[in-house]
């Protein structure tokens, strides 16, 4: 194995992958225009602040949860329990996202057929793909883990062991969930009798089902194992639960002990040896038939599917054009598992978790916890704001043009105007995220006994907010699409256009939240008239975002 070959592969795959280069080109002006530098700088600053605000809010909420875990741990004599939970959370979510995007890195990169004919060993090629997988998920793992480090420092102060443990774990810990995700994907797709993509999808569905079952069992276990009759019994039963978790989850325990334990060096050595063993074992296992598996999957993906002589059904009604573009949008998403699981997961996973929480009884406890604020006039606005955040923070439209890749050249040959593409892409976005928003809204009104009359303003408000989220994303991605991606995840997760669109959506909701606060708390209006009044500014924002999206699409499809 030659390290120079691995470095060469990484340099070739990382060409044009700089997030800073993506950020400095973000604007509401197209690449071919000559915008004023000041206006471009202002737009970039606003987008950057929106991204930082969204990331900061997420980090703050994680920090609050980790701080609560630290307090509970201190009650039962476990110092640094926030570190333990941060390691568990970061590993679990990184593992899930690693399952979503691992197949695209390992098997579906556009450059793989060319790389297989080069004088490279399978192990060299596989190690380079694992490092690319690591780079794609490193920031996610760091964002999830760092708040627990901050809580530990806040409670226990700085120390050399904390600093060293944090640096080592930020760099090394992501290899555990990512290596495991690649092994599981490889075990599912290495068979020769089935389509690779279908088996890859089944692997991800299997893991999602397993995680849902684990969540439900954990909720039931916590409820049945806790005695809250008095503080002493609560601390005793909770201590038993935490000690059981630490006996099962050795890696997070070693990570916590590296920072807070009495044997920091020994636990750190155990952790590093375990990471090395898992990563090395994953590489040797997957490399056994890696080249053959990639070749077979690419041959399968290029096979033409026959339809038994039957013509496919087509819609020829009034909105046939829009419906065709919507189907085309979903066809592009369904082409790669990284697209499917990233975008469908954003819409469906919250719904799955709500169902699990309802079955396990957590939803009832959550309702009891919120009972003191049920009587507040602003409570329906708070519910709507939380649901709008769930529905609006998506990368679907912010990466829509980028996902087309080289197919965009074919789109430019179609005798269609840019407004037609925008309409089709926005409808596709609404079908996925606005539909789930309606389901969540009606369910929330029923669960919290708020009255269905609030749907009179929540439904139209959601349409304009989710629609403006789609249009702002199209406006950004349409002016600076990232078309030269080699891995599907580079068009979505590693595309800063999607993150910028999420930041703008967060800023949009923040503005509407401020207006809602003024109407209810300052002017004293009830929630119903306040919500109805918010529909007007949300419609104006949607109209502005629509104009930006259409103008960007016209310039994009006219470019040669």
Coordinates of C-alpha atoms in Angstrom, one line a residue:
X1 CA 0.0 0.0 0.0
X2 CA 1.4 3.4 -1.1
X3 CA 0.5 6.5 0.8
X4 CA 1.3 8.6 -2.3
X5 CA -1.4 6.9 -4.2
X6 CA -3.9 7.6 -1.4
X7 CA -2.9 11.3 -1.3
X8 CA -3.3 11.5 -5.1
X9 CA -6.8 10.1 -4.9
X10 CA -7.8 12.5 -2.1
X11 CA -6.4 15.5 -4.0
X12 CA -8.3 14.5 -7.1
X13 CA -11.6 14.0 -5.3
X14 CA -11.2 17.2 -3.3
X15 CA -10.6 19.5 -6.2
X16 CA -13.2 22.3 -6.1
X17 CA -14.6 21.0 -2.8
X18 CA -13.6 24.0 -0.6
X19 CA -16.5 25.3 1.4
X20 CA -14.8 28.7 1.6
X21 CA -14.7 28.9 -2.2
X22 CA -18.4 28.0 -2.3
X23 CA -19.2 30.6 0.3
X24 CA -17.5 33.5 -1.5
X25 CA -19.5 32.7 -4.6
X26 CA -22.9 32.6 -2.9
X27 CA -25.0 35.5 -4.0
X28 CA -28.4 36.4 -5.5
X29 CA -26.5 37.4 -8.6
X30 CA -25.5 34.9 -11.3
X31 CA -21.9 34.0 -12.1
X32 CA -22.0 35.7 -15.5
X33 CA -23.3 39.0 -14.1
X34 CA -21.2 41.9 -12.8
X35 CA -22.7 42.7 -9.4
X36 CA -21.5 45.5 -7.2
X37 CA -19.0 44.2 -4.7
X38 CA -20.7 45.9 -1.8
X39 CA -24.1 44.3 -2.5
X40 CA -22.5 40.9 -2.9
X41 CA -20.6 41.4 0.4
X42 CA -23.8 42.5 2.2
X43 CA -25.6 39.4 1.0
X44 CA -22.8 37.1 2.0
X45 CA -22.6 38.6 5.4
X46 CA -26.4 38.2 5.9
X47 CA -26.3 34.6 4.8
X48 CA -23.2 33.9 7.0
X49 CA -25.0 35.4 10.0
X50 CA -28.1 33.4 9.3
X51 CA -26.0 30.2 9.1
X52 CA -24.2 31.1 12.3
X53 CA -27.5 31.9 14.0
X54 CA -29.0 28.6 13.0
X55 CA -25.9 26.6 14.0
X56 CA -25.6 28.5 17.3
X57 CA -29.2 27.9 18.2
X58 CA -28.7 24.1 17.5
X59 CA -25.5 24.1 19.6
X60 CA -27.2 26.0 22.4
X61 CA -30.2 23.6 22.6
X62 CA -27.7 20.7 22.6
X63 CA -25.7 22.4 25.3
X64 CA -28.9 22.8 27.5
X65 CA -29.7 19.1 27.1
X66 CA -26.1 18.1 27.9
X67 CA -26.1 20.4 31.0
X68 CA -29.3 18.7 32.3
X69 CA -27.5 15.3 31.8
X70 CA -24.5 16.7 33.7
X71 CA -26.8 17.7 36.6
X72 CA -28.5 14.3 36.6
X73 CA -25.1 12.6 36.5
X74 CA -23.8 14.6 39.5
X75 CA -26.9 13.6 41.5
X76 CA -25.8 9.9 41.3
X77 CA -22.1 10.6 41.5
X78 CA -21.1 10.4 37.8
X79 CA -19.0 13.4 36.9
X80 CA -18.7 14.2 33.2
X81 CA -21.9 12.4 32.2
X82 CA -22.6 15.2 29.7
X83 CA -19.4 14.1 27.9
X84 CA -20.7 10.5 27.8
X85 CA -24.1 11.6 26.3
X86 CA -22.3 13.9 23.8
X87 CA -20.2 11.0 22.6
X88 CA -23.3 8.7 22.3
X89 CA -25.3 11.3 20.5
X90 CA -22.6 12.3 18.1
X91 CA -21.7 8.6 17.3
X92 CA -25.4 7.6 16.8
X93 CA -26.4 10.4 14.5
X94 CA -23.1 10.2 12.6
X95 CA -23.7 6.5 12.1
X96 CA -27.2 7.2 10.7
X97 CA -25.9 9.8 8.3
X98 CA -23.0 7.6 7.5
X99 CA -25.6 4.9 6.4
X100 CA -27.4 7.5 4.3
X101 CA -24.3 8.6 2.4
X102 CA -21.9 5.7 2.7
X103 CA -23.2 3.9 -0.4
X104 CA -22.7 7.0 -2.6
X105 CA -19.0 7.2 -1.5
X106 CA -18.3 3.5 -1.5
X107 CA -20.0 2.4 -4.7
X108 CA -21.6 5.2 -6.7
X109 CA -19.0 7.8 -7.2
X110 CA -18.8 9.0 -10.8
X111 CA -15.0 8.6 -10.8
X112 CA -15.0 4.9 -9.6
X113 CA -15.1 3.3 -13.0
X114 CA -12.1 5.3 -14.1
X115 CA -10.2 4.6 -10.8
X116 CA -10.7 0.8 -11.0
X117 CA -8.5 0.6 -14.1
X118 CA -5.6 2.5 -12.6
X119 CA -2.7 0.6 -11.0
X120 CA -4.1 0.8 -7.5
X121 CA -4.8 -1.8 -4.9
X122 CA -8.3 -2.3 -3.7
X123 CA -7.2 -1.3 -0.2
X124 CA -5.7 2.0 -1.4
X125 CA -8.9 2.9 -3.2
X126 CA -11.0 1.8 -0.2
X127 CA -9.0 3.8 2.3
X128 CA -9.3 6.9 0.1
X129 CA -13.1 6.4 0.1
X130 CA -13.2 6.0 3.8
X131 CA -11.3 9.3 4.3
X132 CA -13.7 11.0 1.9
X133 CA -16.6 9.6 4.0
X134 CA -14.8 10.9 7.1
X135 CA -14.4 14.4 5.6
X136 CA -18.1 14.6 4.7
X137 CA -19.3 13.7 8.2
X138 CA -16.5 15.3 10.3
X139 CA -18.3 18.7 10.8
X140 CA -21.6 17.0 11.8
X141 CA -19.9 14.9 14.5
X142 CA -18.0 17.9 15.8
X143 CA -21.1 20.1 16.0
X144 CA -22.9 17.4 18.0
X145 CA -19.9 16.6 20.3
X146 CA -18.5 20.1 21.1
X147 CA -21.4 21.3 23.2
X148 CA -20.8 18.5 25.7
X149 CA -17.1 19.5 25.9
X150 CA -18.2 23.1 26.6
X151 CA -20.6 21.9 29.4
X152 CA -17.8 19.9 30.9
X153 CA -15.5 22.8 30.9
X154 CA -18.2 25.1 32.3
X155 CA -18.9 22.7 35.2
X156 CA -15.5 21.3 36.0
X157 CA -13.1 23.8 34.5
X158 CA -10.2 23.5 32.1
X159 CA -7.6 20.8 32.6
X160 CA -4.9 19.2 30.4
X161 CA -6.8 15.9 30.2
X162 CA -10.0 17.6 29.0
X163 CA -8.2 19.5 26.3
X164 CA -6.2 16.5 25.1
X165 CA -9.3 14.2 25.2
X166 CA -11.4 16.7 23.3
X167 CA -8.8 17.1 20.5
X168 CA -8.1 13.4 20.2
X169 CA -11.8 12.5 20.1
X170 CA -12.8 15.2 17.7
X171 CA -10.3 13.8 15.2
X172 CA -10.5 10.1 15.9
X173 CA -14.0 9.3 17.2
X174 CA -15.9 9.7 13.9
X175 CA -14.0 6.6 12.4
X176 CA -16.0 4.3 14.7
X177 CA -19.6 5.0 13.4
X178 CA -18.4 5.6 9.8
X179 CA -16.4 2.3 9.7
X180 CA -19.4 0.4 11.0
X181 CA -21.7 2.0 8.5
X182 CA -19.5 1.0 5.6
X183 CA -19.3 -2.6 6.9
X184 CA -23.1 -2.9 7.2
X185 CA -23.6 -1.5 3.8
X186 CA -21.0 -3.8 2.3
X187 CA -22.7 -6.9 3.9
X188 CA -26.0 -5.9 2.3
X189 CA -24.8 -5.2 -1.2
X190 CA -22.1 -7.8 -1.8
X191 CA -24.7 -10.5 -2.8
X192 CA -24.9 -11.2 -6.5
X193 CA -28.6 -12.0 -6.9
X194 CA -30.2 -8.6 -6.3
X195 CA -29.9 -5.0 -7.3
X196 CA -27.2 -3.2 -5.4
X197 CA -29.3 0.0 -4.9
X198 CA -32.3 -1.9 -3.6
X199 CA -30.2 -3.9 -1.1
X200 CA -28.5 -0.7 -0.1
X201 CA -31.9 0.9 0.6
X202 CA -33.0 -2.1 2.5
X203 CA -29.8 -1.8 4.7
X204 CA -30.7 1.7 5.6
X205 CA -34.4 0.9 6.2
X206 CA -33.3 -2.0 8.4
X207 CA -31.0 0.3 10.5
X208 CA -33.8 3.0 10.8
X209 CA -36.2 0.4 12.0
X210 CA -33.6 -0.9 14.5
X211 CA -33.0 2.6 15.8
X212 CA -36.7 3.2 16.2
X213 CA -37.1 0.0 18.1
X214 CA -34.2 0.9 20.3
X215 CA -35.7 4.3 21.0
X216 CA -39.0 2.7 22.0
X217 CA -37.4 0.1 24.2
X218 CA -35.2 2.8 25.9
X219 CA -38.3 4.9 26.6
X220 CA -40.2 2.0 28.1
X221 CA -37.1 1.0 30.1
X222 CA -36.7 4.5 31.5
X223 CA -40.3 4.7 32.5
X224 CA -40.5 1.2 34.1
X225 CA -37.1 1.5 35.9
X226 CA -37.6 4.9 37.5
X227 CA -39.1 5.4 41.0
X228 CA -40.0 9.0 41.4
X229 CA -41.8 8.7 44.7
X230 CA -39.0 10.7 46.4
X231 CA -35.7 12.2 45.5
X232 CA -33.7 9.4 47.2
X233 CA -35.5 6.7 45.3
X234 CA -35.2 8.7 42.1
X235 CA -31.5 9.1 42.4
X236 CA -31.0 5.4 43.3
X237 CA -33.1 4.2 40.3
X238 CA -31.5 6.7 37.9
X239 CA -28.1 5.7 39.1
X240 CA -28.9 2.1 38.2
X241 CA -30.0 3.1 34.7
X242 CA -26.8 5.2 34.1
X243 CA -24.5 2.5 35.4
X244 CA -26.3 0.0 33.1
X245 CA -25.7 2.3 30.1
X246 CA -22.0 2.6 30.9
X247 CA -21.6 -1.2 31.2
X248 CA -23.1 -1.6 27.7
X249 CA -21.6 1.4 25.9
X250 CA -17.9 1.0 26.5
X251 CA -16.6 3.5 23.9
X252 CA -18.4 6.5 25.3
X253 CA -17.4 5.4 28.8
X254 CA -13.7 5.4 27.7
X255 CA -14.2 8.8 26.1
X256 CA -15.6 10.2 29.3
X257 CA -12.9 8.6 31.4
X258 CA -10.2 10.1 29.1
X259 CA -11.4 13.6 30.3
X260 CA -12.7 13.0 33.8
X261 CA -11.5 9.7 35.1
X262 CA -8.6 8.7 37.3
X263 CA -6.9 6.6 34.6
X264 CA -7.1 9.0 31.7
X265 CA -4.0 7.6 29.9
X266 CA -5.1 4.0 30.2
X267 CA -8.7 4.7 29.0
X268 CA -7.3 6.8 26.2
X269 CA -5.1 3.9 25.1
X270 CA -8.0 1.5 25.2
X271 CA -10.0 3.9 23.1
X272 CA -7.3 4.5 20.5
X273 CA -6.6 0.7 20.2
X274 CA -10.3 0.0 19.7
X275 CA -10.7 2.7 17.0
X276 CA -7.6 1.3 15.2
X277 CA -8.9 -2.3 15.4
X278 CA -12.4 -1.4 14.2
X279 CA -11.2 0.8 11.3
X280 CA -8.5 -1.7 10.2
X281 CA -11.0 -4.6 10.5
X282 CA -13.5 -2.7 8.4
X283 CA -10.9 -2.0 5.7
X284 CA -9.8 -5.6 5.5
X285 CA -13.4 -6.9 5.4
X286 CA -14.7 -4.6 2.8
X287 CA -11.6 -4.7 0.6
X288 CA -11.9 -8.5 0.1
X289 CA -14.3 -8.1 -2.8
X290 CA -14.5 -4.3 -3.2
X291 CA -13.5 -4.0 -6.8
X292 CA -15.8 -6.9 -7.9
X293 CA -18.7 -5.4 -6.0
X294 CA -18.3 -1.9 -7.5
X295 CA -18.0 -3.3 -11.0
X296 CA -21.1 -5.4 -10.6
X297 CA -23.1 -2.5 -9.2
X298 CA -22.1 -0.2 -12.1
X299 CA -23.0 -2.9 -14.7
X300 CA -26.3 -3.4 -13.0
X301 CA -27.0 0.4 -12.8
X302 CA -26.5 0.7 -16.6
X303 CA -28.8 -2.1 -17.5
X304 CA -31.9 -0.9 -19.4
X305 CA -35.1 -2.0 -17.6
X306 CA -37.9 -3.3 -19.8
X307 CA -41.5 -2.7 -19.3
X308 CA -43.0 -5.9 -20.8
X309 CA -44.1 -4.1 -23.9
X310 CA -46.5 -1.8 -22.0
X311 CA -46.3 1.9 -22.4
X312 CA -45.9 4.0 -19.2
X313 CA -48.9 5.9 -18.1
X314 CA -48.6 9.7 -18.6
X315 CA -50.8 12.5 -17.4
X316 CA -52.2 14.8 -20.2
X317 CA -54.4 17.2 -18.2
X318 CA -54.1 20.9 -17.7
X319 CA -51.1 20.7 -15.4
X320 CA -49.3 18.0 -17.4
X321 CA -46.1 20.1 -17.8
X322 CA -45.8 20.8 -14.1
X323 CA -46.6 17.2 -13.2
X324 CA -43.9 16.0 -15.6
X325 CA -41.3 18.3 -14.0
X326 CA -42.3 17.2 -10.5
X327 CA -41.8 13.5 -11.6
X328 CA -38.5 14.4 -13.1
X329 CA -37.4 16.1 -9.8
X330 CA -38.2 12.9 -7.8
X331 CA -36.6 10.7 -10.5
X332 CA -33.3 12.6 -9.9
X333 CA -33.7 12.2 -6.2
X334 CA -34.4 8.5 -6.5
X335 CA -31.3 8.0 -8.6
X336 CA -28.9 8.0 -5.6
X337 CA -29.4 6.7 -2.1
X338 CA -27.6 9.8 -0.7
X339 CA -30.3 12.0 -2.3
X340 CA -33.1 9.8 -1.1
X341 CA -32.1 9.4 2.5
X342 CA -30.9 12.9 3.0
X343 CA -34.0 14.6 1.6
X344 CA -36.7 12.0 2.4
X345 CA -35.2 11.6 5.8
X346 CA -35.6 15.3 6.6
X347 CA -39.3 15.0 6.0
X348 CA -40.1 11.5 7.3
X349 CA -37.8 10.8 10.3
X350 CA -39.5 13.5 12.5
X351 CA -42.8 11.8 11.7
X352 CA -41.5 8.4 12.6
X353 CA -40.1 9.7 15.9
X354 CA -43.4 11.3 16.8
X355 CA -45.2 7.9 16.3
X356 CA -42.5 6.2 18.4
X357 CA -42.9 8.7 21.2
X358 CA -46.7 8.4 21.1
X359 CA -46.5 4.6 21.3
X360 CA -43.9 4.6 24.1
X361 CA -45.7 7.2 26.2
X362 CA -43.0 9.9 25.9
X363 CA -45.5 12.2 24.1
X364 CA -47.9 12.0 27.1
X365 CA -45.1 13.0 29.5
X366 CA -44.1 15.8 27.1
X367 CA -47.7 17.0 27.1
X368 CA -47.8 17.0 30.9
X369 CA -44.5 18.9 31.1
X370 CA -45.9 21.7 28.8
X371 CA -49.2 22.0 30.7
X372 CA -48.1 25.2 32.6
X373 CA -47.8 27.1 29.3
X374 CA -51.0 25.8 27.7
X375 CA -52.9 28.8 28.8
X376 CA -50.5 31.4 27.3
X377 CA -51.9 33.3 24.4
X378 CA -48.6 32.8 22.6
X379 CA -48.5 29.0 23.0
X380 CA -50.2 28.3 19.6
X381 CA -47.6 30.6 18.0
X382 CA -44.8 28.6 19.7
X383 CA -46.2 25.4 18.3
X384 CA -46.5 26.8 14.8
X385 CA -42.9 28.2 15.0
X386 CA -41.5 24.8 16.0
X387 CA -43.4 23.0 13.2
X388 CA -42.3 25.6 10.7
X389 CA -38.7 25.1 11.7
X390 CA -39.0 21.4 11.1
X391 CA -40.6 21.9 7.7
X392 CA -38.4 24.7 6.5
X393 CA -34.8 23.7 7.4
X394 CA -34.3 21.5 4.4
X395 CA -31.6 21.2 1.6
X396 CA -34.1 20.0 -1.0
X397 CA -34.5 23.2 -3.0
X398 CA -31.2 24.7 -2.0
X399 CA -29.4 21.8 -3.9
X400 CA -32.0 21.2 -6.6
X401 CA -30.1 22.4 -9.7
X402 CA -26.8 21.0 -8.3
X403 CA -28.3 17.5 -8.1
X404 CA -29.0 17.5 -11.8
X405 CA -25.2 17.7 -12.5
X406 CA -24.5 17.2 -16.2
X407 CA -28.2 16.7 -16.8
X408 CA -28.7 20.5 -16.6
X409 CA -27.2 20.8 -20.1
X410 CA -30.1 18.6 -21.3
X411 CA -32.6 20.7 -19.4
X412 CA -31.4 23.8 -21.2
X413 CA -32.3 22.2 -24.5
X414 CA -36.0 21.9 -23.5
X415 CA -38.4 24.4 -25.0
X416 CA -39.4 25.6 -21.5
X417 CA -39.1 28.9 -19.6
X418 CA -37.3 29.1 -16.3
X419 CA -40.6 29.8 -14.5
X420 CA -41.8 26.3 -15.5
X421 CA -38.9 24.7 -13.8
X422 CA -39.3 26.8 -10.7
X423 CA -43.0 25.9 -10.5
X424 CA -42.2 22.2 -10.8
X425 CA -39.4 22.2 -8.3
X426 CA -41.5 24.2 -5.8
X427 CA -44.4 21.8 -6.1
X428 CA -42.1 18.9 -5.5
X429 CA -40.8 20.6 -2.4
X430 CA -44.3 21.4 -1.1
X431 CA -45.4 17.8 -1.7
X432 CA -42.7 16.5 0.6
X433 CA -42.5 19.1 3.3
X434 CA -45.8 21.1 3.3
X435 CA -47.8 17.8 3.4
X436 CA -45.8 16.7 6.5
X437 CA -46.3 20.2 8.0
X438 CA -50.1 19.8 7.6
X439 CA -50.0 16.4 9.3
X440 CA -47.9 17.8 12.2
X441 CA -50.1 20.8 12.6
X442 CA -53.4 18.9 12.8
X443 CA -51.8 16.4 15.2
X444 CA -50.5 19.2 17.4
X445 CA -53.8 20.9 17.6
X446 CA -55.4 17.7 18.6
X447 CA -52.8 16.6 21.1
X448 CA -52.6 20.0 22.9
X449 CA -56.4 20.7 22.6
X450 CA -55.8 24.0 20.9
X451 CA -58.9 24.0 18.7
X452 CA -59.1 23.4 15.0
X453 CA -59.9 27.0 14.3
X454 CA -56.1 27.7 14.6
X455 CA -55.7 25.8 11.3
X456 CA -57.3 28.8 9.6
X457 CA -53.9 30.7 10.0
X458 CA -51.5 27.8 10.5
X459 CA -52.2 26.2 7.1
X460 CA -51.8 29.3 4.9
X461 CA -48.9 30.5 7.0
X462 CA -47.2 27.2 6.5
X463 CA -47.8 27.3 2.7
X464 CA -46.1 30.7 2.4
X465 CA -43.2 29.9 4.8
X466 CA -42.4 26.5 3.3
X467 CA -42.9 27.9 -0.2
X468 CA -40.5 30.8 0.5
X469 CA -38.0 28.3 1.9
X470 CA -38.2 26.4 -1.4
X471 CA -37.9 29.6 -3.5
X472 CA -35.0 31.1 -1.6
X473 CA -33.1 27.8 -2.0
X474 CA -33.8 27.8 -5.8
X475 CA -32.7 31.4 -6.0
X476 CA -29.3 30.6 -4.4
X477 CA -28.6 27.3 -6.1
X478 CA -29.8 28.6 -9.5
X479 CA -27.2 31.4 -9.5
X480 CA -24.3 29.2 -8.4
X481 CA -25.1 25.5 -9.0
X482 CA -22.5 23.0 -8.1
X483 CA -22.6 20.7 -11.2
X484 CA -19.2 19.1 -11.3
X485 CA -19.6 16.8 -8.3
X486 CA -18.0 13.3 -8.3
X487 CA -19.9 11.9 -5.3
X488 CA -23.7 12.4 -4.9
X489 CA -23.2 13.7 -1.3
X490 CA -21.1 16.6 -2.7
X491 CA -24.2 17.9 -4.4
X492 CA -26.2 17.8 -1.2
X493 CA -24.5 17.5 2.2
X494 CA -21.3 19.1 1.1
X495 CA -23.0 21.8 -0.9
X496 CA -22.9 25.1 0.9
X497 CA -25.9 26.4 -1.2
X498 CA -28.1 24.0 0.8
X499 CA -26.7 25.3 4.1
X500 CA -27.2 28.9 3.0
X501 CA -30.8 28.3 2.1
X502 CA -31.4 26.7 5.5
X503 CA -29.8 29.8 7.1
X504 CA -32.1 32.1 5.1
X505 CA -35.1 30.0 6.1
X506 CA -34.1 30.2 9.7
X507 CA -33.8 34.0 9.4
X508 CA -37.2 34.2 7.8
X509 CA -38.8 32.3 10.6
X510 CA -36.9 34.5 13.1
X511 CA -38.4 37.6 11.6
X512 CA -42.0 36.2 11.6
X513 CA -41.4 35.1 15.2
X514 CA -40.5 38.6 16.2
X515 CA -43.6 40.0 14.5
X516 CA -45.7 37.3 16.3
X517 CA -44.2 38.3 19.6
X518 CA -45.0 42.0 19.1
X519 CA -48.6 41.2 18.1
X520 CA -49.3 38.9 21.1
X521 CA -47.2 40.2 23.9
X522 CA -46.9 43.9 23.1
X523 CA -50.2 44.6 21.4
X524 CA -52.1 42.0 23.4
X525 CA -53.8 40.4 20.5
X526 CA -55.0 36.7 20.8
X527 CA -53.3 34.0 18.8
X528 CA -56.0 33.7 16.1
X529 CA -55.9 37.3 14.9
X530 CA -52.2 37.5 15.3
X531 CA -51.7 34.4 13.2
X532 CA -54.1 35.7 10.5
X533 CA -52.1 39.0 10.4
X534 CA -48.8 37.1 10.0
X535 CA -50.1 35.5 6.8
X536 CA -49.8 38.9 5.0
X537 CA -46.0 39.5 5.6
X538 CA -45.3 35.8 5.0
X539 CA -47.0 36.1 1.6
X540 CA -44.9 39.2 0.8
X541 CA -41.7 37.3 1.6
X542 CA -42.9 34.4 -0.5
X543 CA -43.6 36.8 -3.4
X544 CA -40.1 38.2 -3.1
X545 CA -38.5 34.8 -3.0
X546 CA -40.5 33.7 -6.0
X547 CA -39.3 36.6 -8.0
X548 CA -35.7 35.8 -7.1
X549 CA -36.1 32.2 -7.9
X550 CA -37.7 32.9 -11.3
X551 CA -35.0 35.5 -12.3
X552 CA -32.3 33.1 -11.3
X553 CA -33.8 30.2 -13.3
X554 CA -34.2 32.4 -16.4
X555 CA -30.5 33.4 -16.3
X556 CA -29.5 29.8 -15.6
X557 CA -31.4 28.2 -18.5
X558 CA -30.4 30.9 -20.9
X559 CA -26.7 30.4 -20.2
X560 CA -24.7 28.4 -22.7

